[in-house]
C-alpha positions as semicolon CSV with decimal commas, in nm:
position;residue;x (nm);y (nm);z (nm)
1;X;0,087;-1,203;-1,866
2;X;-0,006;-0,859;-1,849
3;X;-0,118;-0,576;-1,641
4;X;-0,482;-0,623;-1,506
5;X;-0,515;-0,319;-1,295
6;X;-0,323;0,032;-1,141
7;X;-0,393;0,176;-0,851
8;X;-0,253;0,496;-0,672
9;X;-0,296;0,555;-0,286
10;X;-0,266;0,934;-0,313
11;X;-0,337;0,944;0,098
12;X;-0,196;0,694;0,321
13;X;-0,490;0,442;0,411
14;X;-0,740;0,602;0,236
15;X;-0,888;0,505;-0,062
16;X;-0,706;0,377;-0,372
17;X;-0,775;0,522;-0,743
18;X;-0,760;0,273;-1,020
19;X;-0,596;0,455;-1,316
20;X;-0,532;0,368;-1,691
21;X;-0,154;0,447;-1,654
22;X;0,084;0,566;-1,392
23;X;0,445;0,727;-1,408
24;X;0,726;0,554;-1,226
25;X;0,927;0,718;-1,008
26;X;1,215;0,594;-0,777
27;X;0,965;0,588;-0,544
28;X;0,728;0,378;-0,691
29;X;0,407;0,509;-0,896
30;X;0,379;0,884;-0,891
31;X;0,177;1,024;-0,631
32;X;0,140;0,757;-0,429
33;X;0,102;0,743;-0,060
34;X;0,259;1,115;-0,051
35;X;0,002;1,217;0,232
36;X;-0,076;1,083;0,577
37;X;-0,290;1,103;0,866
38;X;-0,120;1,158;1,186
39;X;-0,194;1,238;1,579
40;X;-0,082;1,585;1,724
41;X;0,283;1,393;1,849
42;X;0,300;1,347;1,480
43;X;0,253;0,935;1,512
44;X;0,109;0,776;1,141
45;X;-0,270;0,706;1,199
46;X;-0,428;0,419;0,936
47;X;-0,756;0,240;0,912
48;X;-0,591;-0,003;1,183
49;X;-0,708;0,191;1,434
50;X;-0,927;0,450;1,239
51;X;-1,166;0,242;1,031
52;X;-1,340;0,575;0,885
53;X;-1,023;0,680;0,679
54;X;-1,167;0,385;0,421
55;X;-1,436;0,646;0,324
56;X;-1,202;0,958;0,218
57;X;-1,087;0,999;-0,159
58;X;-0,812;1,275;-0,169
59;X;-0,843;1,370;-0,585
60;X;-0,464;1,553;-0,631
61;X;-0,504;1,863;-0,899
62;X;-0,263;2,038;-1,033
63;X;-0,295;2,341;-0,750
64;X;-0,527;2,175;-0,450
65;X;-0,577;1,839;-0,320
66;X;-0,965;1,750;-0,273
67;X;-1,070;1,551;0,013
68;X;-1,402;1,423;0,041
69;X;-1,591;1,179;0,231
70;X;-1,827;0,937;0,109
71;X;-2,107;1,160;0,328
72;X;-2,059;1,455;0,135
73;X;-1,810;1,662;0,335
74;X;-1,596;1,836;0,074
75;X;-1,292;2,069;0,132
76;X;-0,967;2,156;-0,095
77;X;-0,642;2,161;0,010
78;X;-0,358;2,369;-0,047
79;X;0,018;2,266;-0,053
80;X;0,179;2,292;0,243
81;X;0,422;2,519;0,335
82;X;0,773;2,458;0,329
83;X;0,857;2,585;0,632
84;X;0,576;2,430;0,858
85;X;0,712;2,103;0,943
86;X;0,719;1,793;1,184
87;X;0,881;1,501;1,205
88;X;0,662;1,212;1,160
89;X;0,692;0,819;1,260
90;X;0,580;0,567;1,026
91;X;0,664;0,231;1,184
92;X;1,095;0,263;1,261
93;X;1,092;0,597;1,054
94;X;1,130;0,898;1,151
95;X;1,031;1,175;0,855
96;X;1,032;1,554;0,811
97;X;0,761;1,645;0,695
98;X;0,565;1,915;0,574
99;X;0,210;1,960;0,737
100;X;-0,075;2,105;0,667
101;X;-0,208;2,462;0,807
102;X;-0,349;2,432;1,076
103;X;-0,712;2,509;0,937
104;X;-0,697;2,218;0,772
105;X;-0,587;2,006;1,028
106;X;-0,898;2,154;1,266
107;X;-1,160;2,049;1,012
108;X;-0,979;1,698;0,982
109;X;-1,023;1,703;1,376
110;X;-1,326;1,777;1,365
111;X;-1,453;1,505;1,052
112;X;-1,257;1,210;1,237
113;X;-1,379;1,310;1,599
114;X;-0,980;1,334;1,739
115;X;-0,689;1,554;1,669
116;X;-0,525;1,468;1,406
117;X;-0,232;1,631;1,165
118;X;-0,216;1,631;0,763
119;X;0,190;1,499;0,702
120;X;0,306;1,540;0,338
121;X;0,613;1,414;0,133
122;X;0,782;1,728;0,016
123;X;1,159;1,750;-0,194
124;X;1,319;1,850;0,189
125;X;1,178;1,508;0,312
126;X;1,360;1,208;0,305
127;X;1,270;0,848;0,355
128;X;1,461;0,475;0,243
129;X;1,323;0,121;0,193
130;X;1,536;-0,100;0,392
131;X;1,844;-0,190;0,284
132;X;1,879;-0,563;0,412
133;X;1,624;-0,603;0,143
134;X;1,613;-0,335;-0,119
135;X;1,957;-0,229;-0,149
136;X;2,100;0,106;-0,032
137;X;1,944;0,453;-0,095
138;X;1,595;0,332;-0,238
139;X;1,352;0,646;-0,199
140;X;1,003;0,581;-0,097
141;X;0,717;0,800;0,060
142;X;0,443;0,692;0,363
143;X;0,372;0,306;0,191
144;X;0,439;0,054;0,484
145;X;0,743;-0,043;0,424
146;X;0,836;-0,069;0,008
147;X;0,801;0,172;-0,349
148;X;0,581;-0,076;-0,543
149;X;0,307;-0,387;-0,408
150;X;0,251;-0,658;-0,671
151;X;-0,061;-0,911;-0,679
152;X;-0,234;-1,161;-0,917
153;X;-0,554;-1,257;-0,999
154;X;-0,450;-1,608;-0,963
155;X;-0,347;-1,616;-0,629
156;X;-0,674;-1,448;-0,528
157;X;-0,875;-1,664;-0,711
158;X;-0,680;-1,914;-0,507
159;X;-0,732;-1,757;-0,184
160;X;-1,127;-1,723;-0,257
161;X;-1,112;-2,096;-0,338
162;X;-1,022;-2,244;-0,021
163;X;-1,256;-1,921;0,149
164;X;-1,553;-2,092;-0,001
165;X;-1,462;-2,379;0,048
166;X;-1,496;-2,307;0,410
167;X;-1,827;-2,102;0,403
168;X;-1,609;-1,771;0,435
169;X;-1,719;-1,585;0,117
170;X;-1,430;-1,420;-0,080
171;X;-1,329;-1,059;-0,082
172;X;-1,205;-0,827;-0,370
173;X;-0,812;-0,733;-0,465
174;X;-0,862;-0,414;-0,313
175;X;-0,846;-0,553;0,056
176;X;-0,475;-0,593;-0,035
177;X;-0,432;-0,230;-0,137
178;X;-0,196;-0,301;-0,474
179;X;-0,036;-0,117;-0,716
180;X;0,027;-0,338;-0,977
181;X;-0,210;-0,648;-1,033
182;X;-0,091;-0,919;-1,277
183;X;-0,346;-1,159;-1,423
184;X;-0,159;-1,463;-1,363
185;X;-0,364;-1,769;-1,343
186;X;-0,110;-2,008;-1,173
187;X;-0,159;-1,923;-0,769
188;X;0,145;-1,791;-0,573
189;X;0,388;-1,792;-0,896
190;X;0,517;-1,483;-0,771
191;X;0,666;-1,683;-0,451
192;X;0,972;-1,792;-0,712
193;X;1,007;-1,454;-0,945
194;X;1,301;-1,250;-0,863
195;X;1,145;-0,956;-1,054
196;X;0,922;-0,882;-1,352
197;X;0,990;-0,569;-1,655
198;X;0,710;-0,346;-1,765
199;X;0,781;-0,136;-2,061
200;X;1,137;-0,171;-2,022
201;X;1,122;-0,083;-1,659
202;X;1,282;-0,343;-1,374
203;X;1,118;-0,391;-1,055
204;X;1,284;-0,608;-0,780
205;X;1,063;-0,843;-0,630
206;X;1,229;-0,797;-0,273
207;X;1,013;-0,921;0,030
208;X;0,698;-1,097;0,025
209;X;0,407;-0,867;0,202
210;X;0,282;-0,982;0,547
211;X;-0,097;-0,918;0,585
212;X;-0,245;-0,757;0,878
213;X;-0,608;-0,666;1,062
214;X;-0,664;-0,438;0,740
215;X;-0,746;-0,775;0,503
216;X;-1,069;-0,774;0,730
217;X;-1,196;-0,430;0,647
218;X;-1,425;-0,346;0,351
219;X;-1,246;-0,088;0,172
220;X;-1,550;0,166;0,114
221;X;-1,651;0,170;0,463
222;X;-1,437;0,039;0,719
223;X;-1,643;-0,236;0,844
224;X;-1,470;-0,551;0,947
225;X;-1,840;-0,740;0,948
226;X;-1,802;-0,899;0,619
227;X;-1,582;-1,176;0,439
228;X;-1,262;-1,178;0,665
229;X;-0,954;-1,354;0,470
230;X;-0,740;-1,386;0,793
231;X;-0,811;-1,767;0,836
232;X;-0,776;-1,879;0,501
233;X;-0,443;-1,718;0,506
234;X;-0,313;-1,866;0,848
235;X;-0,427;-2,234;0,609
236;X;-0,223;-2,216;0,312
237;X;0,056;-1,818;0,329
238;X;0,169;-1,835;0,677
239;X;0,543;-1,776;0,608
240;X;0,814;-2,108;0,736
241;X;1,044;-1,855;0,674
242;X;1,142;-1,698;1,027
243;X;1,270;-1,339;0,889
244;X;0,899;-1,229;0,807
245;X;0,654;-1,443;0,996
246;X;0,281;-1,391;0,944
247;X;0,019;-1,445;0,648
248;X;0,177;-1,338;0,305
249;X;-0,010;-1,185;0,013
250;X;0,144;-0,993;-0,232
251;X;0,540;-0,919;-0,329
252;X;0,696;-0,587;-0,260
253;X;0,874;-0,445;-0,546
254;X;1,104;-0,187;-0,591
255;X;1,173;-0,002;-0,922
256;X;1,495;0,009;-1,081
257;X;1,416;0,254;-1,359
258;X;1,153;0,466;-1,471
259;X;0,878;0,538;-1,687
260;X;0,529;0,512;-1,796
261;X;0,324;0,194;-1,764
262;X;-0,045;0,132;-1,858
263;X;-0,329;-0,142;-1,806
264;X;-0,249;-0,429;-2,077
265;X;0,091;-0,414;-2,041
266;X;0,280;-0,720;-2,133
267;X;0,467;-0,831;-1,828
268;X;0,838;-1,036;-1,847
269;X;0,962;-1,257;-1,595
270;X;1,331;-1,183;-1,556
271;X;1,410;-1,425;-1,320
272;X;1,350;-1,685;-1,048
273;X;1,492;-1,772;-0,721
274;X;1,375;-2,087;-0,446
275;X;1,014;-2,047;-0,402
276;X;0,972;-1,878;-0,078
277;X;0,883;-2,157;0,219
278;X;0,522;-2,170;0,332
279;X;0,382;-2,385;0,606
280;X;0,238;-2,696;0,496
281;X;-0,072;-2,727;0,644
């Protein structure tokens, strides 16, 4: 088993950047999800409820950030400074944050027809996966709710198998928004693997991911009028298990170590536990 794919989210809900290697941090690949879309009260904003984020690429360099939008609307953005601050929600979070001048946040008005506030992840913010399932003190930036997201080509293959069979279509890994994909052919192996190393590097396979409206959108546009994986989902991952309830796809991970890791990777199993209960249908 090895490493299929890599994929940074450099701006909450935006788009994703496949990359040939990524750095692990402690809070899970190097870059990732360190910006976010918010409303003036400082509330998260994500393609939930603003489809339109699907089209922006934010490109990090080593002195701006780039945003663009897939209609040509261009601008670069400086780091924040450290003094202009808000605290942010992101689901039961609360975050200071660092946020953007307020330039910036007038043209991002202004391209997403509301106000809305640039948040960013700076060394005086602080942020922890939960401990009931990561252990204490695990750092992490705006990702839902983990460092690390974990998929395999199986268990898409899988899910496309019983979409088809049912005249759905199928949809790409990128509806799932990874990090790490595996190319695993047995579907849902993942449900028994306690964790997996990478280069020397453990990551803790700590709470399988529940899915959400954002499996329906096409993730270069926003639209929600193709191939919608919902009800194959509710068929064969709706969680038995009562502490996370809801269509599963994917395993959140968090790092225990870190390092570099690249596509082709060999991957190592490092342990099992009971195969997590889905509903039989």
């Amino acid at each position: 088993m090895q490493i299929t794919e890599l994929v940074v989210y450099p701006f909450k809900s935006a788009r994703g950047i496949a990359v040939p290697k990524a750095r692990i941090e402690a809070m899970g690949l190097a870059g990732d999800r360190r910006m976010m879309l918010t409303d003036p009260d400082g509330h998260f904003i994500t393609q939930r409820e603003l489809p339109a984020l699907a089209g922006l690429t934010a490109i990090p360099g080593a002195a701006y950030v780039t945003l663009k939008l897939d209609d040509g609307r261009e601008m670069m953005v400086a780091p924040p400074q450290p003094d202009h601050r808000q605290k942010v929600a992101i689901w039961r979070s609360i975050v200071d944050a660092a946020v953007a001048d307020d330039s910036v946040n007038a043209k991002l008005s202004d391209w997403f027809g509301r106000p809305v506030r640039l948040a960013f992840i700076d060394g005086e913010s602080r942020r922890e996966a939960s401990p009931e399932w990561a252990g204490q003190g695990t750092p992490m930036g705006f990702a839902d709710g983990y460092q690390i997201l974990v998929t395999t080509t199986g268990s898409l293959a899988a899910l496309n198998a019983d979409m088809e069979q049912h005249g759905e279509g199928a949809v790409g890994m990128n509806r799932f928004r990874p990090n790490i994909v595996l190319d695993c052919d047995e579907p849902w192996a993942e449900d028994r693997w306690a964790g997996i190393e990478i280069g020397g590097i453990q990551f803790d396979f700590v709470k399988p991911c529940p899915r959400c409206i954002m499996t329906t959108q096409d993730q270069k546009n926003g639209s929600r009028d193709g191939a919608n994986p919902m009800p194959a989902m509710g068929r064969i991952r709706m969680s038995a298990d009562r502490r996370v309830p809801g269509p599963l796809f994917g395993w959140n991970a968090v790092p225990r170590g870190e390092g570099t890791v690249q596509v082709g990777d060999s991957v190592i199993v490092t342990g099992e536990r009971e195969v997590w209960a889905i509903k039989q249908r």
